[in-house]
Coordinates of C-alpha atoms in Angstrom, one line a residue:
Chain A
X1 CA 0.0 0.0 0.0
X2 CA 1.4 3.6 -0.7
X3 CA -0.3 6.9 -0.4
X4 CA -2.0 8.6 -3.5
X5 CA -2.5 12.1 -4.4
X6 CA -5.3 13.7 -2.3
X7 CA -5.7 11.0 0.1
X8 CA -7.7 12.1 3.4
X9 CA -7.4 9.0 5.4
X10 CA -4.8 6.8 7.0
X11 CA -3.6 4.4 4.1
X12 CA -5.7 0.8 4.6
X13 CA -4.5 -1.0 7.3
X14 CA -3.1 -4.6 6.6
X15 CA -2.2 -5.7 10.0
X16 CA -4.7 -6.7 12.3
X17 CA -3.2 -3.7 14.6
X18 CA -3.6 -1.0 12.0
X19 CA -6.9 -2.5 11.2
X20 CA -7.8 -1.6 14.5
X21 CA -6.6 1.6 14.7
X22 CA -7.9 2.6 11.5
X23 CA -11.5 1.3 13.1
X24 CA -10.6 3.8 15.9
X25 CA -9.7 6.5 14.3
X26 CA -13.2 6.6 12.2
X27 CA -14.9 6.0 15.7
X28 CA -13.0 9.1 17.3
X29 CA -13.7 11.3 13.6
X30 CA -17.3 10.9 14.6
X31 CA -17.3 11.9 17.8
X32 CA -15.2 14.5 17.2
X33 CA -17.6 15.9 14.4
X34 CA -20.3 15.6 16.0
X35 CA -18.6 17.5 19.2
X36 CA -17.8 20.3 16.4
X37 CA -20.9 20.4 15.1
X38 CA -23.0 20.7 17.9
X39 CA -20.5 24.0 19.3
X40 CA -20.7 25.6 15.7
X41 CA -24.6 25.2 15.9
X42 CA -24.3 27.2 19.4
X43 CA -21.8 29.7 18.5
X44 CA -23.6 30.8 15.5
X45 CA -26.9 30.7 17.7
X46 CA -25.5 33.1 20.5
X47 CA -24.5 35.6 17.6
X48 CA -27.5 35.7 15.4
X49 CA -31.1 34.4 18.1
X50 CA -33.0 37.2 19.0
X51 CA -34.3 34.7 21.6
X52 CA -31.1 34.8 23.6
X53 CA -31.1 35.0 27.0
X54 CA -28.8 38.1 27.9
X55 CA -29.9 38.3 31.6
X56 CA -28.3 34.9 32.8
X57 CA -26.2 35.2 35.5
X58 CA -25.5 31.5 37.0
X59 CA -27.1 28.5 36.5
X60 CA -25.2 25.5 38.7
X61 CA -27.3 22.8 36.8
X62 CA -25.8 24.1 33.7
X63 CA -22.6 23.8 34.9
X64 CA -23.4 20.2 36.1
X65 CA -24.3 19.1 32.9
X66 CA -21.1 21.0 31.3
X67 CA -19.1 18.7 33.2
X68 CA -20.7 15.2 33.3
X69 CA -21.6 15.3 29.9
X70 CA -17.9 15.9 28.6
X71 CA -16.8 13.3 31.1
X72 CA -18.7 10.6 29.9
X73 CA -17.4 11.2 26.2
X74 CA -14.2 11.1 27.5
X75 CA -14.6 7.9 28.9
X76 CA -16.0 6.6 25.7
X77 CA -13.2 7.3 23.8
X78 CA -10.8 6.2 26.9
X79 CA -11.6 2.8 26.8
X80 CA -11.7 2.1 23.4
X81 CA -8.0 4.1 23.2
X82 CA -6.4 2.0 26.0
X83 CA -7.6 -1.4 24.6
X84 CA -5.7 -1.0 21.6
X85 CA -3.1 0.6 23.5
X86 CA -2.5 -2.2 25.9
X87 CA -3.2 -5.0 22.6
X88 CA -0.3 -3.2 20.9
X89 CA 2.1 -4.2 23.5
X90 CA 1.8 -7.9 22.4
X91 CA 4.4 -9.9 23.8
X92 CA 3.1 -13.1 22.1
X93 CA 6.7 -15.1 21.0
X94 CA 7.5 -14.6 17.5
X95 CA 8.2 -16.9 14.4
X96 CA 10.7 -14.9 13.0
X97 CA 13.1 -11.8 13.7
X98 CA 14.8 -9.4 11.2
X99 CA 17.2 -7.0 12.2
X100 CA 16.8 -4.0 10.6
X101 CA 20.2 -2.0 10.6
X102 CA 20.2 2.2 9.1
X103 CA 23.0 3.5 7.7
X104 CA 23.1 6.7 5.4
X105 CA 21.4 6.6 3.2
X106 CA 20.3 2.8 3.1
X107 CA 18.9 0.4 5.0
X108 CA 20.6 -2.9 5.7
X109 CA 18.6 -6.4 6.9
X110 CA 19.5 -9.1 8.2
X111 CA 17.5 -12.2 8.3
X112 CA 19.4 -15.0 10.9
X113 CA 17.6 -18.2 12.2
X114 CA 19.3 -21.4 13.2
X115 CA 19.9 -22.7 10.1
X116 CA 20.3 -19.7 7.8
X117 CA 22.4 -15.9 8.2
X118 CA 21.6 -13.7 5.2
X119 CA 22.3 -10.0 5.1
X120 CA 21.4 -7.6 2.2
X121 CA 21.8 -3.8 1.5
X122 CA 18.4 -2.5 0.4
X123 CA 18.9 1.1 -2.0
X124 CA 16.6 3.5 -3.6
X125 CA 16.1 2.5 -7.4
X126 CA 17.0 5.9 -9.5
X127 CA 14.7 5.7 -12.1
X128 CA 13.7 8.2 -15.2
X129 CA 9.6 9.1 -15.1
X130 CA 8.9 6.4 -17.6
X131 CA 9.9 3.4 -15.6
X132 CA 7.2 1.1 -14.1
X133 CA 8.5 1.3 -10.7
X134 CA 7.3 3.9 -8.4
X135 CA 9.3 7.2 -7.8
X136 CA 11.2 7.4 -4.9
X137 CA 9.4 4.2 -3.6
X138 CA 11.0 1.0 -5.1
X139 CA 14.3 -0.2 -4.3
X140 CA 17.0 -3.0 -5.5
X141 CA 16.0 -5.6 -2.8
X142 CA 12.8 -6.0 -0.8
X143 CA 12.8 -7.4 2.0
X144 CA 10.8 -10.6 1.7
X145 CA 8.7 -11.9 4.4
X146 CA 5.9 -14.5 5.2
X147 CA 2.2 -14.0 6.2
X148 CA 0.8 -15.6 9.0
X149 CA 3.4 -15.1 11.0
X150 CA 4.6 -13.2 14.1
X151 CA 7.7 -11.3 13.0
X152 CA 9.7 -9.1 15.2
X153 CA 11.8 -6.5 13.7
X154 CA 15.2 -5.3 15.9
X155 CA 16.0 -1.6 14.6
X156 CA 19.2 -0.2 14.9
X157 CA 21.3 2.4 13.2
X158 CA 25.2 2.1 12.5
X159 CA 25.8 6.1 12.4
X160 CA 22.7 8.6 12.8
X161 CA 19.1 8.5 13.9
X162 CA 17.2 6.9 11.6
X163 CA 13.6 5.9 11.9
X164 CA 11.7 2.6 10.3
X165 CA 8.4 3.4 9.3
X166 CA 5.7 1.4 6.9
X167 CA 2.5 3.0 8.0
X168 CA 0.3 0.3 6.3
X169 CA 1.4 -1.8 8.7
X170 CA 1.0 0.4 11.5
X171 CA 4.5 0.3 12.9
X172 CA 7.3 2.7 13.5
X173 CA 10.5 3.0 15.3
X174 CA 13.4 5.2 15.5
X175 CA 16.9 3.1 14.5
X176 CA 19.3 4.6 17.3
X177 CA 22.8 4.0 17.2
X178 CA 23.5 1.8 20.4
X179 CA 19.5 0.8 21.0
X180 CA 17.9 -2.2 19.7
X181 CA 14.6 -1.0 19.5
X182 CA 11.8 -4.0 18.9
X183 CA 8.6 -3.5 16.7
X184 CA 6.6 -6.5 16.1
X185 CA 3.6 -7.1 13.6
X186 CA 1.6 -9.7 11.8
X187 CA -0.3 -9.7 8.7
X188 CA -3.0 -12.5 6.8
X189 CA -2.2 -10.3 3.7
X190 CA 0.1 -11.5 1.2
X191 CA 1.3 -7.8 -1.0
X192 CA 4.3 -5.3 -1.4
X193 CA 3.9 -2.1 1.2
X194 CA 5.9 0.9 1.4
X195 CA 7.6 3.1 4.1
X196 CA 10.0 6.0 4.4
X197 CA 13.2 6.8 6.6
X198 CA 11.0 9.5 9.3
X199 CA 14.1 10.6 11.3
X200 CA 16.3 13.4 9.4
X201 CA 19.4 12.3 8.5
X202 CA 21.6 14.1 5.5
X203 CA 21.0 14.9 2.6
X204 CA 18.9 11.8 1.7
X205 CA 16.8 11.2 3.9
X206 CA 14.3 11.6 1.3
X207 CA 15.8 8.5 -0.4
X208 CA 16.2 5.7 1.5
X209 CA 12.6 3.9 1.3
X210 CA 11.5 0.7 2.6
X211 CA 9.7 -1.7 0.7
X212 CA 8.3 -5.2 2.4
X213 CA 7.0 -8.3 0.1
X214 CA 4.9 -10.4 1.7
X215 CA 4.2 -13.7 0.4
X216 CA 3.1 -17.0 1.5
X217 CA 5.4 -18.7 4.1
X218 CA 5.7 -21.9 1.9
X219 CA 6.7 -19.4 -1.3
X220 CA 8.8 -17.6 1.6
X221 CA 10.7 -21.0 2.9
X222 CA 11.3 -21.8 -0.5
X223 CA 13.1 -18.3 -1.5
X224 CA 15.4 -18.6 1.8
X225 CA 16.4 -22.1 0.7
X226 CA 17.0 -21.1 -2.5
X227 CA 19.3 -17.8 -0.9
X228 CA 21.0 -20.6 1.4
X229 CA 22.1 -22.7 -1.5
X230 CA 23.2 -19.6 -3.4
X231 CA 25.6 -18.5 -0.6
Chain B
X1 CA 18.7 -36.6 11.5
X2 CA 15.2 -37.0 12.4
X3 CA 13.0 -40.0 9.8
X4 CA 9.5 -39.8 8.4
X5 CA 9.2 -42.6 10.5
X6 CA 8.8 -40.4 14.0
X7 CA 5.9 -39.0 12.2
X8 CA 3.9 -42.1 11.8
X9 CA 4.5 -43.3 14.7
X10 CA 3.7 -40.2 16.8
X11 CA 0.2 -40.2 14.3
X12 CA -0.3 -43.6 14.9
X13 CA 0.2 -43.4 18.6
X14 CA -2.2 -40.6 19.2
X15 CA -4.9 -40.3 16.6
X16 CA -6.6 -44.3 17.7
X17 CA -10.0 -44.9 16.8
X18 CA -10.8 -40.9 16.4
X19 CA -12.4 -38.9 13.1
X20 CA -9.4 -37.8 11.7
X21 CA -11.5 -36.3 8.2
X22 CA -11.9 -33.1 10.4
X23 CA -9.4 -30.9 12.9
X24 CA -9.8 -31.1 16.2
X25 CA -7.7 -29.2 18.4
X26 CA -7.1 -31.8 21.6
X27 CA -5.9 -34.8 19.1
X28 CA -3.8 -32.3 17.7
X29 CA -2.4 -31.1 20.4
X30 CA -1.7 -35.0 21.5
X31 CA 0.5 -35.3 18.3
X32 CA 2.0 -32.0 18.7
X33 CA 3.1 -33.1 22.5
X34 CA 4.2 -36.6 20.9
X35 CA 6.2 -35.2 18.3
X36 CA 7.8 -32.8 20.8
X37 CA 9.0 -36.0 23.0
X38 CA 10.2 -38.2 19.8
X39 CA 12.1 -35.4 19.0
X40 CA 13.2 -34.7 22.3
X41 CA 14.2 -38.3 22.3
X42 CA 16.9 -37.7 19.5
X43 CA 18.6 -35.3 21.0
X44 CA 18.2 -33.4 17.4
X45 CA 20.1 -29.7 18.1
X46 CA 17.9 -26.3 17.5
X47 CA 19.0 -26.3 14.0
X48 CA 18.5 -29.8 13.0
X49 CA 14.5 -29.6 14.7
X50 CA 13.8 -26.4 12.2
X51 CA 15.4 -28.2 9.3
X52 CA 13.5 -31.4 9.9
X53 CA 10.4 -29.3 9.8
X54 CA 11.7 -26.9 7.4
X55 CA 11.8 -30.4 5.0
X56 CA 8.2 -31.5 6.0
X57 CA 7.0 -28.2 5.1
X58 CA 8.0 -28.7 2.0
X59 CA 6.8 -32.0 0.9
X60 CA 3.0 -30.9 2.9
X61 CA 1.8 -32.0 -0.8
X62 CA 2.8 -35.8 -0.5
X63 CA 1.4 -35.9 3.7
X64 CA -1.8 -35.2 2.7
X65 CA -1.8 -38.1 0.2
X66 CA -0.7 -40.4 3.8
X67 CA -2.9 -38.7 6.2
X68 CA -6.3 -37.7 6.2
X69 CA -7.5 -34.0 6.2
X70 CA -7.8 -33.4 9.8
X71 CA -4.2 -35.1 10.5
X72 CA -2.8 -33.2 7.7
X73 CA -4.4 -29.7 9.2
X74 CA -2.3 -30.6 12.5
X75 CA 1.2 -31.5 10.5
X76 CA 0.9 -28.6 8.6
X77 CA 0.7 -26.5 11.5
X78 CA 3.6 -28.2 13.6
X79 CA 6.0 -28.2 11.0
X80 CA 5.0 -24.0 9.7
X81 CA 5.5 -23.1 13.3
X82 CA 8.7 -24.9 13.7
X83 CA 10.5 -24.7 10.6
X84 CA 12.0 -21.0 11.5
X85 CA 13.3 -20.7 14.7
X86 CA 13.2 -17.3 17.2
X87 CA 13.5 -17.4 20.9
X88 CA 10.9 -16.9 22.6
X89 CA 10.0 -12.9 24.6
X90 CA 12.4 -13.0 27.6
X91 CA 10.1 -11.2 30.7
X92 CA 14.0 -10.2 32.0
X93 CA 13.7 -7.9 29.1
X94 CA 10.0 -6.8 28.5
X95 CA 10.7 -3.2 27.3
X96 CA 11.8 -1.5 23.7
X97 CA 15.2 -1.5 24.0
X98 CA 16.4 -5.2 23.2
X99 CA 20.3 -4.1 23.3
X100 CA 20.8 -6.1 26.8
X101 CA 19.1 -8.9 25.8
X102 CA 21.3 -9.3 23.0
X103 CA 24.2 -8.7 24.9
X104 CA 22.7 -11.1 27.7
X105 CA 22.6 -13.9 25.4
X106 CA 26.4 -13.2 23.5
X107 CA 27.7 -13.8 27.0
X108 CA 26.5 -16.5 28.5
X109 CA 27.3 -18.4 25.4
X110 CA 30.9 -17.6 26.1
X111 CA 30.5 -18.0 29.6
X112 CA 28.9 -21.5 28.6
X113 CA 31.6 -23.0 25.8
X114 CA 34.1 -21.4 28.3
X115 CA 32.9 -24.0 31.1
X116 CA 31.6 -26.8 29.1
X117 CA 33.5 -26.5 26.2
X118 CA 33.2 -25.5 22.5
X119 CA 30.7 -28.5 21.6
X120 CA 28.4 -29.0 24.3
X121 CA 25.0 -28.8 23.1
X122 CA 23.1 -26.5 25.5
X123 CA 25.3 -23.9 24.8
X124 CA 23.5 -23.5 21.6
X125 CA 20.6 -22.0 23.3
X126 CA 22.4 -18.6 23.7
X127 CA 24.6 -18.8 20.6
X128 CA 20.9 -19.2 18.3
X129 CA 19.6 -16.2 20.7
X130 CA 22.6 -14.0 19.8
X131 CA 22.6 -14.8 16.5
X132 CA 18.5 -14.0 15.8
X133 CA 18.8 -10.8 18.1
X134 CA 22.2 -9.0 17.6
X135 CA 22.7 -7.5 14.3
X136 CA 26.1 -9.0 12.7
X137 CA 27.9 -5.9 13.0
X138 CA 27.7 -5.9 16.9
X139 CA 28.5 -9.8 16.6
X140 CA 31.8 -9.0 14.9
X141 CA 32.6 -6.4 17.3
X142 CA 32.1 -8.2 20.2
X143 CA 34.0 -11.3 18.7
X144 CA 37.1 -8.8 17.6
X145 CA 37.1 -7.7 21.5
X146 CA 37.0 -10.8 22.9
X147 CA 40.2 -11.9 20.7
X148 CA 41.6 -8.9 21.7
X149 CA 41.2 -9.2 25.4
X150 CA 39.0 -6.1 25.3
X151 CA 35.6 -7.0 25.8
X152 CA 33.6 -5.2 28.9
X153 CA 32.6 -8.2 31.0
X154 CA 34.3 -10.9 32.5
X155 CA 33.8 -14.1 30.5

């Protein structure tokens, strides 16, 4: 997924977290519109009724209501918030890690499991405007991945802050020299999403995207076999 | 090396006198358990288990011509989760910053081939954690320090 001229809305989430938070966002727009609407309809209404009370001095059950009212709409959007707040903190075990590793202006991963240690360099693709790739987007080599499957990304730099990003999937994470910062995320969906260093970092920052292919984890065990026996 | 034999016989073992055409999670969870222990039994090491799987996996297409659907369901499953290895969340280390952890792991595996020497099998534990966690870069670092007398901690 990749953002398009004029879009409005968070790209389309394809992991059940961004799902979620897409859901919750659309639940907050509403309440927030309706909370809008409602004090555009009174300001306009103070400055235009003839029917306007200008003698009021107090009123404590207006104030009353002014309170509880607000408090209970913050409380339903409190409790939908910290659900997905406390579900994003999943510390389920996962079935693969990657280490992500920034350097300028590139990012570098590394895919090691017991029976397999594969490293790439992944670097924007400079293209001319007729190419079918996407400008600024696509790179030499994806990182390939599986669906289904927890995977647990380790982000670090090897000289300035970077920051991983692929918003489809809901997930970000600044790559600090020193830190090992963890973002994990799962996705049913098998397609190629994009992302963009977020953390300035020279001159181009612009230029080092990040592209992720997901694919079937049979198609996906296949491919690392196939890098194995290559190496 | 691990035989399609273990297979059968954890199947055959578990799966008596049941409907296998359909999944059901407690006769799978019987074979997963058995499978576990037969493996267990040959003393495969962490490698060897997710390449034994990692095999499986890939011939799912010639299982289901062996075992019916429900047993093939459960296979599929047992070898997919343990074909690719990753230790599991460490609660010592529950927060964002998995640097210790990493570091954690690189030393007791030298604290471990130090004591028990350089082919002991447990120590592997520690050497698959560092290698899935630590990117290689700070692997090669802390290798050149250790040859170099240099490294922080006391191994």
């Amino acid at each position: 997924m990749l953002s398009v001229w004029g879009q409005l809305n968070l790209q389309e989430g394809m992991s059940t977290i961004m799902e979620l938070m897409n859901y919750f966002h659309d639940y907050m727009m509403i309440i927030l519109v309706l909370i809008m609407t409602f004090v555009t309809y009174l300001f306009i209404f103070v400055i235009t009724s003839p029917r306007l009370d200008k003698y009021t001095v107090d009123s404590h059950i207006l104030e009353t209501v002014w309170t509880i009212v607000p408090m209970v709409i913050l409380l339903f959007m409190a409790f939908p918030s910290l659900y997905l707040l406390y579900l994003m903190e999943d510390v389920s075990n996962p079935n693969l890690m990657v280490k992500v590793v920034g350097h300028q202006w590139y990012w570098e991963y590394q895919y090691s499991n017991s029976w397999f240690n594969y490293g790439f360099d992944s670097y924007m693709v400079y293209e001319k405007s007729d190419s079918p790739l996407f400008h600024s987007l696509d790179v030499d080599n994806r990182l390939v991945l599986p669906t289904n499957a927890n995977i647990l990304f380790l982000v670090t730099s090897a000289d300035v802050l970077h920051s991983w990003a692929v918003p489809t999937l809901g997930i970000k994470t600044d790559a600090i020299p020193g830190r090992l910062n963890y973002l994990s995320t799962m996705t049913p969906y098998s397609g190629v999403y994009y992302g963009q260093c977020s953390e300035i970092c020279g001159s181009n920052h612009s230029f080092m995207p990040i592209v992720l292919e997901f694919i079937p984890m049979a198609n996906y065990l296949d491919y690392v076999v196939s890098l194995s026996s290559q190496e | 090396m691990a035989s399609p034999d273990l297979i059968f016989k954890a199947v055959n073992e578990t799966a008596n006198k049941q409907d296998l055409s359909r999944y059901d999670q407690n006769v799978c969870l019987d074979i997963h358990r058995k499978l576990d222990s037969k493996l267990k039994e040959q003393d495969l090491s962490i490698a060897e288990k997710s390449v034994f799987a990692r095999n499986n996996f890939a011939v799912m297409n010639k299982w289901e011509q062996v075992f019916p659907a429900g047993i093939t369901e459960c296979l599929r499953e047992y070898f997919r989760e343990r074909a690719i290895w990753a230790p599991k969340f460490d609660p010592r280390f529950p927060n964002q910053n998995q640097a210790k952890n990493c570091f954690v792991n690189y030393v007791d595996y030298q604290r471990c081939i130090k004591l028990k020497g350089q082919d002991y099998k447990d120590c592997e534990y520690f050497k698959q954690a560092a290698a899935s966690l630590c990117p290689n870069q700070w692997l090669e670092k802390f290798d050149e320090e250790i040859e170099s007398n240099a490294f922080p901690v006391d191994i």
